[in-house]
mmCIF file of C-alpha atoms in Angstrom:
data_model
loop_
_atom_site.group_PDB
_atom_site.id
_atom_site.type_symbol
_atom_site.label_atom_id
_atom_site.label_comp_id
_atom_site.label_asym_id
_atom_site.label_seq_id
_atom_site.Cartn_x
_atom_site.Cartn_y
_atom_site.Cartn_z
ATOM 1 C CA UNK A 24 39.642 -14.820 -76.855
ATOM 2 C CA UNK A 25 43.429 -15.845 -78.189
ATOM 3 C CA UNK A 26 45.631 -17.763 -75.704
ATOM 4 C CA UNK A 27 48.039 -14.554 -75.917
ATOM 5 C CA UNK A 28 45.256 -12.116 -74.001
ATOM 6 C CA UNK A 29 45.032 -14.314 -71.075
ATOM 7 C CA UNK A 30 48.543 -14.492 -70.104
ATOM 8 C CA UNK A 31 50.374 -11.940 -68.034
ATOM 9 C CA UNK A 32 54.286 -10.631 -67.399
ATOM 10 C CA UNK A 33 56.030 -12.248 -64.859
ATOM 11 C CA UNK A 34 59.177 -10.789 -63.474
ATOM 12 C CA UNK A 35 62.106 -13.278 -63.843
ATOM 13 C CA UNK A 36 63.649 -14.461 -60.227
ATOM 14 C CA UNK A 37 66.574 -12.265 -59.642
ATOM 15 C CA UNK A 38 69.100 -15.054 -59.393
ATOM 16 C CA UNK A 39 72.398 -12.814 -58.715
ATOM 17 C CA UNK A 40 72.885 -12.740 -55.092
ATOM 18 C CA UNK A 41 75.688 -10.134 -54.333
ATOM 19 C CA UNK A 42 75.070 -10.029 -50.686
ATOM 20 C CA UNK A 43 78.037 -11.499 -48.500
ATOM 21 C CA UNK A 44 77.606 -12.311 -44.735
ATOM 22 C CA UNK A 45 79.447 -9.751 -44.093
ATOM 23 C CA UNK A 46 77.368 -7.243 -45.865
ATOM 24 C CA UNK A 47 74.305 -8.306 -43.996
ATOM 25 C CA UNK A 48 76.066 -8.152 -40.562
ATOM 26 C CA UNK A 49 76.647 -4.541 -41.752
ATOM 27 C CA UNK A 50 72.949 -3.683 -42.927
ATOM 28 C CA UNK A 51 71.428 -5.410 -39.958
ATOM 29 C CA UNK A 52 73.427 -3.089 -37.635
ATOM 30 C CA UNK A 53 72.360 0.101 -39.342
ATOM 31 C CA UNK A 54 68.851 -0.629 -39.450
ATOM 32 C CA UNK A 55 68.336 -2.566 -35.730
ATOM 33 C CA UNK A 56 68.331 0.475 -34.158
ATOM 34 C CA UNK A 57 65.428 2.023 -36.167
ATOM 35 C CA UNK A 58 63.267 -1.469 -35.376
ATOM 36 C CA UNK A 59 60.589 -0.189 -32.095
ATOM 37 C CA UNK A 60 58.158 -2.310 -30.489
ATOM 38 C CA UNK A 61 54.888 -1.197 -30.782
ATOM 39 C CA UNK A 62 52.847 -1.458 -27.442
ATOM 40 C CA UNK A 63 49.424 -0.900 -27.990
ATOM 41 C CA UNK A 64 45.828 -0.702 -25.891
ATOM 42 C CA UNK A 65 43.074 0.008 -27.285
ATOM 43 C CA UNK A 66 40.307 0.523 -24.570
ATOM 44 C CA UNK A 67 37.026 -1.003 -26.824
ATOM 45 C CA UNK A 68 35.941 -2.703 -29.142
ATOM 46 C CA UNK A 69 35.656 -0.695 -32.753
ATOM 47 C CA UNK A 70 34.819 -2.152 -36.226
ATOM 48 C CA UNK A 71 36.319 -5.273 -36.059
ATOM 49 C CA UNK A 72 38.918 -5.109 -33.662
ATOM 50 C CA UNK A 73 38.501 -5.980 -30.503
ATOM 51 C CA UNK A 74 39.551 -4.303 -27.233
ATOM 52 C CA UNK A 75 42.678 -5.154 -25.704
ATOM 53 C CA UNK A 76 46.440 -4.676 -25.235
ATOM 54 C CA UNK A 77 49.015 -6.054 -27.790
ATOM 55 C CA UNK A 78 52.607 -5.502 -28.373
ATOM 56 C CA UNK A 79 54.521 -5.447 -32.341
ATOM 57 C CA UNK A 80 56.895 -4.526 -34.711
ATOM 58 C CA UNK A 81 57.729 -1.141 -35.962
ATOM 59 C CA UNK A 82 60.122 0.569 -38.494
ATOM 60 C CA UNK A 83 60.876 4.132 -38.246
ATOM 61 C CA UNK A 84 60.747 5.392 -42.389
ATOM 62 C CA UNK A 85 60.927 8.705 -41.863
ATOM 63 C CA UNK A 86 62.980 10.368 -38.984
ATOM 64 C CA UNK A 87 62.549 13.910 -39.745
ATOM 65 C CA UNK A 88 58.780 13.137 -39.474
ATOM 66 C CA UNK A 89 58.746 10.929 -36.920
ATOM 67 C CA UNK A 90 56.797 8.444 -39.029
ATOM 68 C CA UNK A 91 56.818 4.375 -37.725
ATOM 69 C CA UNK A 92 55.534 1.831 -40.938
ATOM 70 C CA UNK A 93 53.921 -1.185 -38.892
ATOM 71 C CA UNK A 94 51.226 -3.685 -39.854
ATOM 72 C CA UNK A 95 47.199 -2.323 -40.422
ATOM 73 C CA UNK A 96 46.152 -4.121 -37.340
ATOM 74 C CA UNK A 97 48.256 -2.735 -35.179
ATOM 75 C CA UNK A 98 46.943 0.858 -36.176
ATOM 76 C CA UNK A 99 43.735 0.299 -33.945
ATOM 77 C CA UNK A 100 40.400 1.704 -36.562
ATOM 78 C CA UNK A 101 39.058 2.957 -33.124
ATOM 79 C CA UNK A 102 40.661 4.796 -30.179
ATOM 80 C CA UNK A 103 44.613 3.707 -28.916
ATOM 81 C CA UNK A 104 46.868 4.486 -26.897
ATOM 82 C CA UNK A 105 50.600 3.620 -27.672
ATOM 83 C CA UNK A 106 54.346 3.545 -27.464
ATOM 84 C CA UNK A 107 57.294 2.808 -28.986
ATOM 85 C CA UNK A 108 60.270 1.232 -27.273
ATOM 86 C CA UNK A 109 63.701 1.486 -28.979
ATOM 87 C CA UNK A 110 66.688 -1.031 -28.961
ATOM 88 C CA UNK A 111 68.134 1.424 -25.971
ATOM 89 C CA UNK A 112 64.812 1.381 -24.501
ATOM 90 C CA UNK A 113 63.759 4.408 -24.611
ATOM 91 C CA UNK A 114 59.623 4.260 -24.273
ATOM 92 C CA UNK A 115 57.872 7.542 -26.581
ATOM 93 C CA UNK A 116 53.982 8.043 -27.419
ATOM 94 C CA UNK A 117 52.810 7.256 -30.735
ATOM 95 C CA UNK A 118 49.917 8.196 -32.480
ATOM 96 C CA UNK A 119 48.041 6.775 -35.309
ATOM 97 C CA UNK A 120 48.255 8.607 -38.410
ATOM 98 C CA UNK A 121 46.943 6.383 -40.943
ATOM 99 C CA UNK A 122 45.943 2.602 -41.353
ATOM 100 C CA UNK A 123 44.949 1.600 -45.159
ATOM 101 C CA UNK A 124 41.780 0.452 -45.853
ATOM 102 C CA UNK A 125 43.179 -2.715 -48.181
ATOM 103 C CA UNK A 126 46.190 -3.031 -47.977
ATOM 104 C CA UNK A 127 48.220 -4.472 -45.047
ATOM 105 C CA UNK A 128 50.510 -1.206 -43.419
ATOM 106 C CA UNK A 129 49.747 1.193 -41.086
ATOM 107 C CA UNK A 130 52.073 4.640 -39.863
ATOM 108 C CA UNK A 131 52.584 6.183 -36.207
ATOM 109 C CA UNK A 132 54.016 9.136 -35.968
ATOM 110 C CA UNK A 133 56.105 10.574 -32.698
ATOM 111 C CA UNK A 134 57.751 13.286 -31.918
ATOM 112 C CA UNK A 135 61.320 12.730 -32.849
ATOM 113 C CA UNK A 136 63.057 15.585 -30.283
ATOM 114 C CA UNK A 137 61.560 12.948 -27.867
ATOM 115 C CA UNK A 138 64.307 10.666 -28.814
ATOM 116 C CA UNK A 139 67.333 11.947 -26.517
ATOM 117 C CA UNK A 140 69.929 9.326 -26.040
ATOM 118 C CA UNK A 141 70.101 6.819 -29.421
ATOM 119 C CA UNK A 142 71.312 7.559 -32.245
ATOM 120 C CA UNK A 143 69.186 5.802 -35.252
ATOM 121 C CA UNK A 144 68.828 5.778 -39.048
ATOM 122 C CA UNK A 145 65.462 5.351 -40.874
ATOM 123 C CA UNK A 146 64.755 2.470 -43.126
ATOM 124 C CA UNK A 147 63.928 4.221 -46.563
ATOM 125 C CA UNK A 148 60.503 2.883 -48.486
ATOM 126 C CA UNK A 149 62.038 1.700 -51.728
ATOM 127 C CA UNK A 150 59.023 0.091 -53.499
ATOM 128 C CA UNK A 151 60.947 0.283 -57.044
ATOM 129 C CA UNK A 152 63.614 -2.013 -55.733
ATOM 130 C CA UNK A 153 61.555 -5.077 -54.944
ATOM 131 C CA UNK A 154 61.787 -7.628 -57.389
ATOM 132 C CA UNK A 155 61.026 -11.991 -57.182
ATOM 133 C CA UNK A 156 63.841 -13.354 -56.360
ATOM 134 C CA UNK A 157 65.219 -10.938 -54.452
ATOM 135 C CA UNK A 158 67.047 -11.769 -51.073
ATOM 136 C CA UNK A 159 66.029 -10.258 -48.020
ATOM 137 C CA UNK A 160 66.125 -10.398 -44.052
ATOM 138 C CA UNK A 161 63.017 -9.961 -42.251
ATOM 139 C CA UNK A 162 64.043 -8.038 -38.562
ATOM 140 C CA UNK A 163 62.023 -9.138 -35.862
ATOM 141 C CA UNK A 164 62.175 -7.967 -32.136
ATOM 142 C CA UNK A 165 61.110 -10.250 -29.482
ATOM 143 C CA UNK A 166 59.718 -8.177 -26.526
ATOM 144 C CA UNK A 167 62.666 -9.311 -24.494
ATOM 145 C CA UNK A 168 64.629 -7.406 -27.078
ATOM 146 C CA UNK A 169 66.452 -10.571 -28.833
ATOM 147 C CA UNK A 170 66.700 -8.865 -32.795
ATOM 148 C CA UNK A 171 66.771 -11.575 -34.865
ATOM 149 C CA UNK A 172 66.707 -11.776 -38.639
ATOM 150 C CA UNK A 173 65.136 -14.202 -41.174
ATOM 151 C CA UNK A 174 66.522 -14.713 -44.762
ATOM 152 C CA UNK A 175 64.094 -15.524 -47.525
ATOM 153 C CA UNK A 176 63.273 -14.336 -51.017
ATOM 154 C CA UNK A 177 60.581 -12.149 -52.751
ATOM 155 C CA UNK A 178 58.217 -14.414 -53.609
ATOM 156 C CA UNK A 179 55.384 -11.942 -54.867
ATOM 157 C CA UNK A 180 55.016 -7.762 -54.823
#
């Protein structure tokens, strides 16, 4: 077995970083309002989650759907009940629609007439766009609602 068959492609860090303050400022308040927190109970223990109430993150990816991406814990593998609470706090249902058996994402879906008084984009899933190197802000929503954003780099895909 040659040296050559044991090595793989790497993507080279994307060093160009275009991104201004500015431009982030700008980004951030597009997508903030499409960031929900995720309040969850579920009422037993299933597989290997136990029972209990929890609150997270959410990202609405598809509006006309009403589809939320959060992480697979989150999406209960049992029986849960849950909400979604909105930067203008509005409070909807959720339900669980899907949580992947390997992989770490899970999707709610609401009704999205049930949304009456913000108005909201969705963040679009661009998988092809991810590269190392890449910049990006991670949005996180305290339950106090405090958004706050964390820059770091792609490190992996």
């Amino acid at each position: 077995m040659g040296e050559s068959s044991l090595s793989m492609e790497i993507d080279p860090p994307f060093k160009e970083n275009q991104a201004t303050p500015d431009d982030w400022r700008k980004a951030l308040a597009k997508v903030v309002p499409a960031v929900v927190v995720l309040r969850t109970t579920a009422g037993r223990a299933f597989d290997t989650e136990s029972a209990g109430s929890s609150y997270a993150t959410g990202f609405v990816v598809d509006k006309a759907r009403g589809i939320i991406l959060t992480n697979r814990h989150v999406v209960k593998p049992g029986p849960v009940v849950a909400e979604a609470m909105f930067v203008n706090r509005e409070e909807i249902p959720v339900y669980p629609i899907y949580r992947d058996p390997v992989h770490d994402f899970g999707f709610f879906r609401y009704d999205p007439a049930a949304i009456q008084f913000l108005s909201y984009e969705e963040i679009p899933l661009a998988p092809d766009a991810a590269c190392v190197g890449l910049e990006i802000r991670v949005v996180d929503l305290y339950i106090g609602w405090y958004p706050c954003s964390y820059g770091s780099g792609c490190s992996t895909l």
